[in-house]
Structure formats: structure tokens, C-alpha cells
Amino acid sequence: AEVEQREKQRWRQGPATAGPKTVAAPADRPAVAEKSVAVLAFKNLSGDPAREFFSDGLSEAVTDVLGRVPGLKVVGSASAFSFKGKAVSIPEIARQLGVTHLVEGSVLQEGQTVRITAKLIQADGFQVWVSDKLERELKNIFALHDEVAGLIAKTLSLKLGTSSAASTAAVNPQAFELYIQARQAWGLRTTEGFAQAERLLTRALDLEPNFARAHAALADVWITSAGAAASVGHFRLRGSVTLQKSRAAARRAIDLDSNRAEAHAALGNIAWTDWQIAEAIPALRTAVTLNSNYASAHQFLGRVLATDGQMEQALAALRRAHELEPLAHKIADNLSIVLFSAGRYTEALALADRALALQPSSIWAWSIRGWALAELGQADAAVAAVKRVVGETPATWKANAAYALARAGARSDAQAMLDRIEPADRSANAAAALLVLGQNDECWRALEEGSRNIFAADAVLFWPGFDSIRGEARFQKMLAILGLTEAHARAQAWRAAHPPEKPTSK
């Protein structure tokens, strides 16, 4: 009770005192929508760290309900939770997240009773609304989540002038907590994170076999972990076990809850990885329609549209994803990759730096930094950036480094890097580097293998490294085999109308 009283007193005194800004502001600050909100991680006042995921789950439930309110921009939990335990003022948090309102709350558990309080705060720190203290028995934790989320959603809807959305379906509360932990682990996009997420989701589905969101999350884990390892997406692996089980999990989620944006987004991402672009785009558009605030759906859609040569729409989708999750490093990575393909090198560099501020170990961000600097004529800086990835063992990273080195004019270093890649492991990036070095025959051998990975399609369609062979019959034949002929035509039309940025120095 004493802890709860101190917390209420702090709320009466207004916003938190400004402390060290431990989360950097975005390089391109997110747009502030007129009706926009972020739900910060509810504070666990129970004194038991094991109950942390109950408070996190409540925050996630509120975010989920609000995300489906028409006309309301809701920043994702990955970004909102970044401020957990950090001394950052309310106005600064709102500025970094690009929102007009924030939701704060606290949870106090004593025995079988839980007390929850929530409040709505304007970006300037003015407290708009404080809920009555909700006290309930812990007979069904998720039902309590659902009740509180619905109450806050209704209140926010009235305050912000939007209509209320349907509440989340009840599931086993422990399964829901495992799901929250798994989504956080998946968001790390690391080998360890993928493995942890799979374990947690497997446990969640043991407890709740019909948990649609857990099935969709498991599909995401399987396909993104395989994609990170470059083990799917080749013609010879169509119908692979990974693709089959991922697609089955996504479809199971849709069968259980056809209104789940996560399930349709997972199915779209899987279809894209399997080169089924015509199937991927409508699935992802369905996901965006169901929940316009689901950042991953916009992220996946942006990558698919770039693969289809629809660069303007791809950039719009990825920018929207970045607005919804401004502190998610992987979304910053994805936007910077597509900006690079679009020839917007200065913007790509800024987003790569943004991703590195969020995740200093992001090898993709270091790679993009090297590519962009090379295209901007800053050869020394490009080489310095590449040195951050040359020690990595996967062939993909060596190919990334080789392309940046070749475009920066460091030919001997680029060749040395290519020599460290087994011929069978050379990607389209390696092929582009070989072409820059004048090794056309080697380039074609690498393309025959590397271009068949869907993640190489952006490079094949847009990168200047391939410009010298775009008109060749052999290149056109490859496009036809890959099903990219029309996408390539769209890409070249876009490039003609939007020429790549010129180097800033020689």
C-alpha cells in the first residue's frame, strides 16, 4: 500500500523529471499524427520480478486493442517498451515516439488480488485522465487484461474522438505471458533470440493449442530465422520443411482467428520468401487493413513491393513501419536497405546510423553504411565501415563487404574478400562486386546461384553495380526465369524518373 501511495503521489506531481536521454532521437523524427498514442510498459509494483510479464502483458493487451481503433496511430510495444526503467521525461518520450498522448499505468499484486491504475497524458506532460483503481481477484488474469484494456480503450476513444475497437479474445494467461516474452525475443533478430522465442511459443501452445497469435508468431520465428541463415528462398528449396511448417502455422492461425493481422502478415512474408509475390501482396494488404498499426505488416509489405519494382509504394510502407516502431532497429535496417536500392544514399546512411544507435552490433547496418558511403564518394569512410563486418564468418557479410569495397575503388581488398567466399556461397551481392571488378564470367556464375534468393531481388532490380549488363540477353533471360521481367521494367522506369544520388566527393 505504501508503494502504491508513493506512486500515486508522483502522478499528482506531474511528469517525471528529465533524466539522461538513454534512447537517441530518430535521425528522421517520426511524424506526429493528430490522434496518436503509445502505451508505456506498466510498472510492476508487486516487488516480485517474476510478475513483470503480467504488467507487460497488460500493456501489450492495451496496445493491441487500441491498434485496431480506426483513425488512431498507435506506436508498437517494441518502441514504447524501450523506455522501461529509464529516466526520460514524458515530453521527450512523446517526441521520440512521435505521439500526442501516452498511457502510463501500474500493477500491484497482493496475494490473489491485483490493483491496476492507468492514466492518459498529453505530450506536454498534462494529465488528461486517471482511472479509478481497479481491484480484481486473480481467477483469470487474461480476462482482467481484457477488461482493463477495454476500459482504457473506451476512455481513450472518447478523449481522442475515435470509435472503440473489439477486445482481445481470452486465452490461458500463462500462455499469453510466454507469447509476450517470445515476441520480445523474436524482435532481437539474433540466433539466440530465435531459439528462445521458439521454446517459449512451443510452451505457450502446449498450454493453449488454439492460441492464434502464438501460431502466427511461431510462423514468423521459423521463416525469419531461416531467412537470416539464407537457408530458404532458393528455387531448389521450394517446398522445404521450413516453408511448409511456417505456412501451416500461419494458416492455422488464420483458421483460428481470421481477423488477426499477425497471421495474415506472417502468411504474406512466407509467400514472399517462397517467391510467391502475387500471393504475398494481398495477404499483407489484408493484414494492414485489419490493423493499420501493425508495424511488421508494413515492413513486410515494403520489402515485397520493392521486390516487385514498386519503389514508391515500398518506401511509403516502410516509412509507415518506421513511424509505428521508431525504436525498432530491424525496421530501420529494412528501410535503409530499400532507401539504398532507391538511390537515396544520404537517407540510407542516416537510417543505417539510426539502426546502429539502436543496435551497435547490426551487421546489416554496417554493411549499408559501407555501401552508401561508397556511392557518395566517401571511399575511406566506406572502407572503415566495412572493417566492422570483415571478421564475420557468414558468406553474406563477406559479399556485402566486397561490394562496398569494389564500389569504393578498393579493388585489391574487394578481391581478397571475394576469395574468402566459396564459389557455391557467392550471393548476388558478390556477383555485383565481381562485375564491378570486371570479372564478368565469375559474375554470371555467382548470379546463377545467388540471384535465386528472394533477398537478392532488390539488388538485381535496382543496384547500379548491375547496370553494365542490364541490356544483355543473358540478363533478360535470368529475369524471365526469376519472374522479375515486369518488376525490372517498373524498377528501371522508377530509376529513370528518380536518378540515384550523385557522389559528394571523389
Short mmCIF file of C-alpha atoms in Angstrom, two decimals:
data_model
loop_
_atom_site.label_atom_id
_atom_site.label_comp_id
_atom_site.label_asym_id
_atom_site.label_seq_id
_atom_site.Cartn_x
_atom_site.Cartn_y
_atom_site.Cartn_z
CA ALA A 1 0.00 0.00 0.00
CA GLU A 2 2.87 2.34 0.80
CA VAL A 3 4.45 1.71 -2.60
CA GLU A 4 1.14 2.35 -4.31
CA GLN A 5 0.66 5.59 -2.35
CA ARG A 6 4.11 6.87 -3.38
CA GLU A 7 3.33 6.07 -7.00
CA LYS A 8 0.04 7.99 -6.86
CA GLN A 9 1.80 10.94 -5.26
CA ARG A 10 4.32 11.03 -8.11
CA TRP A 11 1.46 11.08 -10.58
CA ARG A 12 -0.18 14.03 -8.81
CA GLN A 13 3.12 15.93 -9.11
CA GLY A 14 3.06 15.63 -12.89
CA PRO A 15 5.54 14.22 -15.43
CA ALA A 16 8.83 12.61 -14.49
CA THR A 17 11.87 14.81 -14.08
CA ALA A 18 14.07 14.85 -17.14
CA GLY A 19 17.00 12.47 -16.75
CA PRO A 20 19.73 11.16 -19.03
CA LYS A 21 18.36 10.58 -22.52
CA THR A 22 19.39 6.98 -22.84
CA VAL A 23 17.40 6.44 -26.06
CA ALA A 24 18.60 8.53 -29.01
CA ALA A 25 16.16 10.55 -31.06
CA PRO A 26 15.41 9.23 -34.55
CA ALA A 27 17.52 10.55 -37.41
CA ASP A 28 14.30 11.37 -39.26
CA ARG A 29 11.86 12.15 -36.48
CA PRO A 30 8.56 10.22 -36.75
CA ALA A 31 5.60 12.21 -37.95
CA VAL A 32 3.16 13.22 -35.21
CA ALA A 33 -0.39 12.25 -36.12
CA GLU A 34 -3.21 14.34 -34.66
CA LYS A 35 -4.59 11.27 -32.89
CA SER A 36 -1.69 9.15 -31.74
CA VAL A 37 -0.74 7.27 -28.60
CA ALA A 38 1.89 4.96 -27.13
CA VAL A 39 1.30 2.61 -24.21
CA LEU A 40 4.35 2.58 -21.97
CA ALA A 41 5.22 -0.57 -20.04
CA PHE A 42 3.02 -0.65 -16.95
CA LYS A 43 5.03 -0.54 -13.73
CA ASN A 44 5.18 -3.69 -11.66
CA LEU A 45 4.67 -2.57 -8.04
CA SER A 46 4.40 -6.11 -6.68
CA GLY A 47 8.05 -6.39 -5.67
CA ASP A 48 8.26 -9.73 -7.49
CA PRO A 49 10.28 -9.69 -10.73
CA ALA A 50 8.51 -12.88 -11.79
CA ARG A 51 5.31 -10.82 -12.18
CA GLU A 52 6.95 -8.46 -14.65
CA PHE A 53 5.38 -10.15 -17.63
CA PHE A 54 1.93 -9.72 -16.12
CA SER A 55 2.37 -5.94 -16.26
CA ASP A 56 4.00 -6.20 -19.69
CA GLY A 57 1.12 -8.36 -20.87
CA LEU A 58 -1.38 -5.78 -19.69
CA SER A 59 0.47 -3.07 -21.64
CA GLU A 60 0.53 -5.32 -24.71
CA ALA A 61 -3.21 -6.02 -24.37
CA VAL A 62 -3.99 -2.29 -24.26
CA THR A 63 -1.74 -1.67 -27.27
CA ASP A 64 -3.46 -4.46 -29.18
CA VAL A 65 -6.95 -3.13 -28.52
CA LEU A 66 -6.00 0.43 -29.37
CA GLY A 67 -4.18 -0.68 -32.51
CA ARG A 68 -7.50 -1.66 -34.06
CA VAL A 69 -9.24 1.66 -33.35
CA PRO A 70 -9.83 3.34 -36.74
CA GLY A 71 -8.08 6.66 -37.18
CA LEU A 72 -5.72 6.23 -34.22
CA LYS A 73 -1.96 5.88 -34.65
CA VAL A 74 -0.56 3.52 -32.01
CA VAL A 75 3.18 3.08 -31.62
CA GLY A 76 4.25 -0.54 -31.19
CA SER A 77 5.38 -2.11 -27.95
CA ALA A 78 8.93 -2.70 -29.14
CA SER A 79 9.50 1.06 -29.20
CA ALA A 80 7.27 2.01 -26.28
CA PHE A 81 8.93 -0.58 -24.02
CA SER A 82 12.37 0.86 -24.85
CA PHE A 83 11.87 3.43 -22.09
CA LYS A 84 11.20 0.84 -19.41
CA GLY A 85 13.24 1.64 -16.32
CA LYS A 86 14.85 4.71 -17.91
CA ALA A 87 14.73 8.27 -16.62
CA VAL A 88 13.29 10.10 -19.62
CA SER A 89 10.70 12.86 -19.36
CA ILE A 90 7.18 12.48 -20.74
CA PRO A 91 7.65 15.23 -23.37
CA GLU A 92 10.90 13.61 -24.54
CA ILE A 93 9.31 10.17 -24.82
CA ALA A 94 6.41 11.62 -26.79
CA ARG A 95 8.83 13.47 -29.07
CA GLN A 96 10.90 10.37 -29.79
CA LEU A 97 7.84 8.23 -30.43
CA GLY A 98 6.03 10.91 -32.43
CA VAL A 99 2.76 10.80 -30.47
CA THR A 100 0.35 13.27 -28.92
CA HIS A 101 -0.61 11.08 -25.95
CA LEU A 102 0.94 8.45 -23.68
CA VAL A 103 -0.63 5.84 -21.43
CA GLU A 104 1.10 5.03 -18.14
CA GLY A 105 -0.02 2.57 -15.52
CA SER A 106 0.91 0.48 -12.52
CA VAL A 107 0.07 -3.00 -11.31
CA LEU A 108 0.19 -4.08 -7.66
CA GLN A 109 -0.40 -7.72 -6.78
CA GLU A 110 -1.02 -8.81 -3.19
CA GLY A 111 -1.87 -12.46 -2.79
CA GLN A 112 -4.77 -13.28 -5.09
CA THR A 113 -5.72 -9.63 -5.55
CA VAL A 114 -4.42 -7.25 -8.19
CA ARG A 115 -4.83 -3.47 -8.25
CA ILE A 116 -4.40 -1.58 -11.50
CA THR A 117 -4.36 2.13 -12.19
CA ALA A 118 -3.85 3.84 -15.55
CA LYS A 119 -3.64 7.39 -16.81
CA LEU A 120 -3.64 9.28 -20.09
CA ILE A 121 -1.07 12.06 -20.53
CA GLN A 122 -0.63 14.65 -23.26
CA ALA A 123 2.75 15.06 -24.93
CA ASP A 124 3.39 18.22 -22.91
CA GLY A 125 3.01 16.26 -19.69
CA PHE A 126 -0.55 17.41 -18.86
CA GLN A 127 -2.53 14.59 -17.27
CA VAL A 128 -5.84 14.20 -19.11
CA TRP A 129 -7.37 11.26 -17.28
CA VAL A 130 -6.71 8.88 -14.38
CA SER A 131 -8.69 5.69 -14.00
CA ASP A 132 -10.35 4.60 -10.80
CA LYS A 133 -8.33 1.95 -9.02
CA LEU A 134 -9.40 -1.42 -10.41
CA GLU A 135 -9.22 -4.23 -7.88
CA ARG A 136 -9.91 -7.78 -9.01
CA GLU A 137 -9.34 -11.37 -7.94
CA LEU A 138 -6.73 -13.30 -9.94
CA LYS A 139 -9.07 -16.04 -11.06
CA ASN A 140 -8.46 -15.33 -14.73
CA ILE A 141 -5.57 -12.97 -15.38
CA PHE A 142 -6.24 -12.64 -19.08
CA ALA A 143 -9.87 -11.78 -18.50
CA LEU A 144 -8.57 -8.98 -16.29
CA HIS A 145 -6.18 -7.87 -19.03
CA ASP A 146 -9.09 -7.83 -21.41
CA GLU A 147 -11.31 -5.85 -19.06
CA VAL A 148 -8.68 -3.22 -18.31
CA ALA A 149 -7.66 -2.91 -21.96
CA GLY A 150 -11.26 -2.44 -23.00
CA LEU A 151 -11.85 0.20 -20.33
CA ILE A 152 -8.77 2.20 -21.27
CA ALA A 153 -9.52 1.82 -24.98
CA LYS A 154 -13.03 3.15 -24.43
CA THR A 155 -11.76 6.10 -22.41
CA LEU A 156 -9.07 6.90 -24.93
CA SER A 157 -11.58 6.67 -27.72
CA LEU A 158 -13.78 9.22 -26.02
CA LYS A 159 -10.88 11.53 -25.28
CA LEU A 160 -9.37 11.26 -28.74
CA GLY A 161 -12.62 11.20 -30.67
CA THR A 162 -12.24 7.74 -32.20
CA SER A 163 -14.50 4.72 -32.03
CA SER A 164 -13.74 1.79 -29.77
CA ALA A 165 -12.42 -1.50 -31.18
CA ALA A 166 -13.20 -5.08 -30.33
CA SER A 167 -11.42 -6.51 -27.32
CA THR A 168 -8.91 -9.35 -27.49
CA ALA A 169 -10.03 -12.96 -27.13
CA ALA A 170 -9.22 -14.64 -23.83
CA VAL A 171 -6.53 -17.32 -23.66
CA ASN A 172 -4.59 -19.10 -20.94
CA PRO A 173 -2.85 -16.27 -19.03
CA GLN A 174 0.45 -18.11 -18.71
CA ALA A 175 0.40 -18.80 -22.45
CA PHE A 176 -0.12 -15.10 -23.09
CA GLU A 177 2.85 -14.16 -20.91
CA LEU A 178 5.01 -16.69 -22.76
CA TYR A 179 3.81 -15.16 -26.03
CA ILE A 180 4.85 -11.66 -24.90
CA GLN A 181 8.30 -12.94 -23.95
CA ALA A 182 8.61 -14.74 -27.28
CA ARG A 183 7.72 -11.65 -29.33
CA GLN A 184 10.36 -9.68 -27.46
CA ALA A 185 12.96 -12.40 -28.12
CA TRP A 186 11.97 -12.55 -31.81
CA GLY A 187 12.41 -8.79 -32.07
CA LEU A 188 16.12 -9.17 -31.29
CA ARG A 189 16.59 -10.97 -34.64
CA THR A 190 19.51 -12.99 -33.28
CA THR A 191 20.17 -16.73 -33.34
CA GLU A 192 19.72 -16.88 -29.59
CA GLY A 193 16.56 -14.78 -29.76
CA PHE A 194 15.00 -17.02 -32.41
CA ALA A 195 15.78 -20.15 -30.38
CA GLN A 196 14.36 -18.64 -27.20
CA ALA A 197 11.23 -17.46 -29.00
CA GLU A 198 10.60 -20.93 -30.43
CA ARG A 199 10.95 -22.55 -26.99
CA LEU A 200 8.58 -20.05 -25.40
CA LEU A 201 5.97 -20.37 -28.13
CA THR A 202 6.11 -24.15 -28.02
CA ARG A 203 5.37 -23.97 -24.29
CA ALA A 204 2.57 -21.47 -24.90
CA LEU A 205 0.91 -23.75 -27.45
CA ASP A 206 1.23 -26.72 -25.12
CA LEU A 207 -0.85 -24.72 -22.65
CA GLU A 208 -3.21 -23.21 -25.24
CA PRO A 209 -3.24 -25.20 -28.53
CA ASN A 210 -5.78 -22.83 -30.14
CA PHE A 211 -3.85 -19.61 -29.42
CA ALA A 212 -3.91 -17.95 -32.86
CA ARG A 213 -1.32 -15.26 -32.11
CA ALA A 214 1.16 -17.88 -30.88
CA HIS A 215 0.77 -19.89 -34.10
CA ALA A 216 1.37 -16.73 -36.15
CA ALA A 217 4.39 -15.81 -34.02
CA LEU A 218 5.86 -19.28 -34.47
CA ALA A 219 5.48 -18.91 -38.25
CA ASP A 220 7.34 -15.59 -38.01
CA VAL A 221 10.14 -17.15 -35.96
CA TRP A 222 10.66 -20.06 -38.33
CA ILE A 223 10.65 -18.06 -41.54
CA THR A 224 12.72 -15.10 -40.33
CA SER A 225 15.33 -17.30 -38.67
CA ALA A 226 15.64 -19.38 -41.84
CA GLY A 227 15.80 -16.22 -43.94
CA ALA A 228 18.56 -14.83 -41.70
CA ALA A 229 20.51 -18.01 -42.31
CA ALA A 230 19.76 -17.76 -46.07
CA SER A 231 18.51 -21.36 -45.98
CA VAL A 232 15.24 -20.73 -47.82
CA GLY A 233 14.15 -18.66 -50.78
CA HIS A 234 16.06 -20.61 -53.46
CA PHE A 235 14.24 -22.38 -56.27
CA ARG A 236 15.72 -25.73 -55.30
CA LEU A 237 14.28 -25.36 -51.76
CA ARG A 238 10.71 -24.57 -52.67
CA GLY A 239 8.52 -26.84 -50.62
CA SER A 240 11.24 -27.18 -47.96
CA VAL A 241 10.29 -28.32 -44.47
CA THR A 242 10.80 -24.80 -43.15
CA LEU A 243 8.46 -23.28 -45.70
CA GLN A 244 5.86 -25.99 -45.24
CA LYS A 245 5.69 -25.78 -41.45
CA SER A 246 5.79 -21.96 -41.45
CA ARG A 247 2.93 -21.74 -43.92
CA ALA A 248 0.96 -24.37 -41.98
CA ALA A 249 1.37 -22.39 -38.75
CA ALA A 250 0.22 -19.14 -40.39
CA ARG A 251 -2.80 -20.80 -41.95
CA ARG A 252 -3.65 -22.45 -38.64
CA ALA A 253 -3.63 -19.00 -37.04
CA ILE A 254 -5.98 -17.67 -39.74
CA ASP A 255 -8.32 -20.64 -39.29
CA LEU A 256 -8.46 -19.89 -35.55
CA ASP A 257 -8.88 -16.12 -35.92
CA SER A 258 -9.27 -14.72 -39.42
CA ASN A 259 -9.20 -11.15 -38.06
CA ARG A 260 -5.64 -11.43 -36.74
CA ALA A 261 -3.34 -9.10 -38.69
CA GLU A 262 -0.31 -11.01 -37.40
CA ALA A 263 -1.49 -14.22 -39.06
CA HIS A 264 -2.05 -12.66 -42.50
CA ALA A 265 1.27 -10.78 -42.25
CA ALA A 266 3.10 -14.00 -41.44
CA LEU A 267 1.48 -15.75 -44.41
CA GLY A 268 2.45 -12.87 -46.70
CA ASN A 269 6.06 -12.89 -45.53
CA ILE A 270 6.26 -16.65 -46.06
CA ALA A 271 4.81 -16.35 -49.57
CA TRP A 272 7.39 -13.66 -50.42
CA THR A 273 10.25 -15.82 -49.15
CA ASP A 274 8.96 -18.57 -51.45
CA TRP A 275 8.86 -16.15 -54.45
CA GLN A 276 5.05 -16.12 -54.43
CA ILE A 277 4.79 -12.34 -54.80
CA ALA A 278 1.26 -12.46 -56.22
CA GLU A 279 0.15 -14.27 -53.05
CA ALA A 280 2.26 -12.17 -50.67
CA ILE A 281 0.96 -8.70 -51.57
CA PRO A 282 -2.79 -9.32 -50.96
CA ALA A 283 -2.07 -11.19 -47.72
CA LEU A 284 -0.05 -8.26 -46.42
CA ARG A 285 -2.62 -5.72 -47.58
CA THR A 286 -5.22 -7.70 -45.64
CA ALA A 287 -3.01 -7.50 -42.56
CA VAL A 288 -2.66 -3.73 -42.91
CA THR A 289 -6.43 -3.38 -43.34
CA LEU A 290 -7.12 -5.44 -40.22
CA ASN A 291 -4.63 -3.46 -38.12
CA SER A 292 -3.14 -0.37 -39.69
CA ASN A 293 -0.87 -0.03 -36.65
CA TYR A 294 0.87 -3.39 -37.02
CA ALA A 295 4.36 -2.27 -37.97
CA SER A 296 5.64 -5.66 -39.13
CA ALA A 297 2.88 -5.87 -41.74
CA HIS A 298 4.00 -2.55 -43.23
CA GLN A 299 7.64 -3.68 -43.01
CA PHE A 300 6.99 -6.96 -44.83
CA LEU A 301 4.80 -5.21 -47.40
CA GLY A 302 7.53 -2.68 -48.13
CA ARG A 303 10.09 -5.37 -48.82
CA VAL A 304 7.69 -7.29 -51.10
CA LEU A 305 6.76 -4.16 -53.06
CA ALA A 306 10.45 -3.34 -53.60
CA THR A 307 10.94 -6.87 -54.93
CA ASP A 308 8.06 -6.18 -57.33
CA GLY A 309 9.69 -2.97 -58.56
CA GLN A 310 7.09 -0.75 -56.88
CA MET A 311 9.63 1.51 -55.17
CA GLU A 312 7.38 4.48 -54.34
CA GLN A 313 4.87 2.27 -52.56
CA ALA A 314 7.65 0.25 -50.93
CA LEU A 315 9.19 3.36 -49.40
CA ALA A 316 5.78 4.55 -48.19
CA ALA A 317 5.09 1.23 -46.46
CA LEU A 318 8.49 1.09 -44.80
CA ARG A 319 8.31 4.70 -43.68
CA ARG A 320 4.97 3.90 -42.07
CA ALA A 321 6.53 0.91 -40.31
CA HIS A 322 9.31 3.16 -39.02
CA GLU A 323 6.77 5.71 -37.75
CA LEU A 324 4.96 2.97 -35.85
CA GLU A 325 8.16 1.47 -34.41
CA PRO A 326 10.73 4.29 -34.45
CA LEU A 327 12.97 2.49 -31.97
CA ALA A 328 12.98 -0.94 -33.65
CA HIS A 329 16.41 -1.46 -35.19
CA LYS A 330 15.34 -4.13 -37.68
CA ILE A 331 12.72 -1.86 -39.25
CA ALA A 332 15.37 0.88 -39.52
CA ASP A 333 17.62 -1.71 -41.20
CA ASN A 334 14.91 -2.61 -43.71
CA LEU A 335 14.08 0.98 -44.55
CA SER A 336 17.77 1.81 -45.03
CA ILE A 337 18.23 -1.18 -47.39
CA VAL A 338 15.34 -0.05 -49.60
CA LEU A 339 16.48 3.58 -49.48
CA PHE A 340 19.86 2.41 -50.72
CA SER A 341 18.24 0.45 -53.54
CA ALA A 342 16.25 3.60 -54.37
CA GLY A 343 19.49 5.53 -54.80
CA ARG A 344 18.77 7.76 -51.80
CA TYR A 345 22.16 7.21 -50.25
CA THR A 346 22.21 10.08 -47.76
CA GLU A 347 18.88 8.95 -46.30
CA ALA A 348 20.05 5.33 -46.29
CA LEU A 349 23.17 6.38 -44.41
CA ALA A 350 21.12 8.28 -41.82
CA LEU A 351 18.85 5.28 -41.23
CA ALA A 352 21.84 2.92 -41.02
CA ASP A 353 23.31 5.19 -38.36
CA ARG A 354 19.91 5.18 -36.67
CA ALA A 355 19.88 1.38 -36.65
CA LEU A 356 23.40 1.32 -35.21
CA ALA A 357 22.40 3.70 -32.43
CA LEU A 358 19.67 1.21 -31.53
CA GLN A 359 21.73 -1.94 -32.13
CA PRO A 360 25.50 -1.30 -32.45
CA SER A 361 26.12 -4.90 -33.49
CA SER A 362 23.80 -4.79 -36.52
CA ILE A 363 25.92 -6.18 -39.33
CA TRP A 364 23.34 -5.18 -41.92
CA ALA A 365 23.53 -1.58 -40.76
CA TRP A 366 27.33 -1.57 -41.01
CA SER A 367 27.06 -3.09 -44.49
CA ILE A 368 24.53 -0.50 -45.66
CA ARG A 369 26.71 2.23 -44.20
CA GLY A 370 29.63 0.99 -46.30
CA TRP A 371 27.52 0.78 -49.47
CA ALA A 372 26.03 4.26 -49.04
CA LEU A 373 29.37 5.90 -48.25
CA ALA A 374 30.92 4.25 -51.31
CA GLU A 375 28.15 5.57 -53.58
CA LEU A 376 28.54 9.04 -52.03
CA GLY A 377 32.23 9.02 -52.96
CA GLN A 378 33.49 8.74 -49.38
CA ALA A 379 35.80 5.81 -50.03
CA ASP A 380 37.88 5.94 -46.85
CA ALA A 381 34.80 6.08 -44.65
CA ALA A 382 33.24 3.22 -46.63
CA VAL A 383 36.30 1.02 -46.11
CA ALA A 384 36.32 1.86 -42.39
CA ALA A 385 32.68 0.83 -42.09
CA VAL A 386 33.33 -2.44 -43.91
CA LYS A 387 36.09 -3.33 -41.47
CA ARG A 388 33.38 -3.75 -38.86
CA VAL A 389 31.99 -6.81 -40.69
CA VAL A 390 35.02 -8.45 -42.30
CA GLY A 391 35.59 -10.67 -39.31
CA GLU A 392 32.15 -12.22 -39.60
CA THR A 393 32.09 -15.75 -40.94
CA PRO A 394 28.82 -15.93 -42.96
CA ALA A 395 29.41 -15.54 -46.68
CA THR A 396 26.63 -12.94 -46.89
CA TRP A 397 28.58 -10.45 -44.80
CA LYS A 398 31.77 -11.00 -46.82
CA ALA A 399 29.80 -10.37 -50.02
CA ASN A 400 28.34 -7.19 -48.52
CA ALA A 401 31.84 -6.01 -47.66
CA ALA A 402 33.20 -6.96 -51.09
CA TYR A 403 30.54 -4.88 -52.87
CA ALA A 404 31.23 -1.81 -50.75
CA LEU A 405 34.98 -2.18 -51.26
CA ALA A 406 34.59 -2.62 -55.01
CA ARG A 407 32.35 0.45 -55.35
CA ALA A 408 34.77 2.42 -53.13
CA GLY A 409 37.62 1.60 -55.52
CA ALA A 410 39.46 -0.66 -53.07
CA ARG A 411 39.82 -3.33 -55.72
CA SER A 412 42.52 -5.49 -54.14
CA ASP A 413 40.68 -5.54 -50.81
CA ALA A 414 37.44 -6.43 -52.59
CA GLN A 415 39.13 -9.29 -54.41
CA ALA A 416 40.67 -10.57 -51.21
CA MET A 417 37.25 -10.59 -49.62
CA LEU A 418 35.70 -12.45 -52.56
CA ASP A 419 38.49 -15.03 -52.40
CA ARG A 420 37.30 -15.86 -48.88
CA ILE A 421 33.87 -16.92 -50.18
CA GLU A 422 33.32 -20.41 -51.54
CA PRO A 423 32.02 -20.19 -55.15
CA ALA A 424 28.81 -22.03 -54.19
CA ASP A 425 28.14 -19.44 -51.46
CA ARG A 426 28.50 -16.33 -53.62
CA SER A 427 25.37 -14.20 -53.45
CA ALA A 428 24.01 -11.59 -55.85
CA ASN A 429 25.97 -9.03 -53.81
CA ALA A 430 29.14 -10.97 -54.56
CA ALA A 431 28.11 -11.13 -58.23
CA ALA A 432 27.71 -7.35 -58.30
CA ALA A 433 31.17 -6.94 -56.76
CA LEU A 434 32.68 -9.30 -59.35
CA LEU A 435 31.05 -7.29 -62.13
CA VAL A 436 32.48 -4.04 -60.77
CA LEU A 437 35.89 -5.72 -60.79
CA GLY A 438 35.43 -6.67 -64.45
CA GLN A 439 35.10 -10.41 -63.85
CA ASN A 440 32.00 -10.99 -65.96
CA ASP A 441 32.23 -14.77 -66.23
CA GLU A 442 32.61 -15.13 -62.47
CA CYS A 443 29.74 -12.69 -62.02
CA TRP A 444 27.40 -14.82 -64.10
CA ARG A 445 28.37 -17.98 -62.23
CA ALA A 446 27.56 -16.23 -58.95
CA LEU A 447 24.28 -14.89 -60.32
CA GLU A 448 23.11 -18.34 -61.36
CA GLU A 449 23.17 -19.29 -57.67
CA GLY A 450 22.86 -16.10 -55.67
CA SER A 451 20.09 -14.40 -57.65
CA ARG A 452 17.69 -17.16 -56.75
CA ASN A 453 17.43 -15.94 -53.17
CA ILE A 454 14.46 -13.59 -52.88
CA PHE A 455 16.54 -11.25 -50.71
CA ALA A 456 18.72 -10.58 -53.78
CA ALA A 457 15.86 -9.26 -55.88
CA ASP A 458 16.32 -5.63 -54.76
CA ALA A 459 19.94 -5.73 -55.91
CA VAL A 460 19.09 -7.30 -59.26
CA LEU A 461 16.36 -4.75 -59.92
CA PHE A 462 17.92 -1.54 -58.66
CA TRP A 463 21.62 -1.63 -57.81
CA PRO A 464 23.96 0.38 -60.06
CA GLY A 465 26.51 -2.43 -59.87
CA PHE A 466 24.47 -4.37 -62.44
CA ASP A 467 23.85 -1.50 -64.85
CA SER A 468 26.53 -2.59 -67.32
CA ILE A 469 24.74 -5.88 -68.11
CA ARG A 470 21.07 -4.94 -67.81
CA GLY A 471 20.63 -4.79 -71.58
CA GLU A 472 22.23 -8.18 -72.25
CA ALA A 473 20.05 -11.04 -73.43
CA ARG A 474 21.50 -13.26 -70.72
CA PHE A 475 20.37 -10.84 -68.02
CA GLN A 476 16.89 -10.61 -69.54
CA LYS A 477 16.67 -14.40 -69.64
CA MET A 478 17.61 -14.56 -65.95
CA LEU A 479 14.86 -12.04 -65.15
CA ALA A 480 12.35 -14.18 -67.02
CA ILE A 481 13.40 -17.31 -65.11
CA LEU A 482 13.03 -15.46 -61.82
CA GLY A 483 9.68 -13.97 -62.81
CA LEU A 484 11.07 -10.44 -62.49
CA THR A 485 10.71 -9.16 -66.07
CA GLU A 486 7.79 -6.81 -65.32
CA ALA A 487 9.23 -5.85 -61.94
CA HIS A 488 12.53 -4.94 -63.63
CA ALA A 489 10.71 -2.74 -66.15
CA ARG A 490 8.94 -0.93 -63.30
CA ALA A 491 12.21 -0.55 -61.43
CA GLN A 492 14.04 0.95 -64.41
CA ALA A 493 11.18 3.34 -65.10
CA TRP A 494 11.33 4.48 -61.50
CA ARG A 495 15.12 4.89 -61.64
CA ALA A 496 14.83 6.97 -64.80
CA ALA A 497 12.38 9.28 -63.07
CA HIS A 498 14.38 9.28 -59.81
CA PRO A 499 18.11 9.17 -60.69
CA PRO A 500 20.42 7.86 -57.95
CA GLU A 501 22.10 10.46 -55.76
CA LYS A 502 25.43 11.74 -57.09
CA PRO A 503 28.70 11.33 -55.15
CA THR A 504 29.52 14.18 -52.78
CA SER A 505 33.26 13.81 -53.34
CA LYS A 506 35.78 11.89 -55.38
#
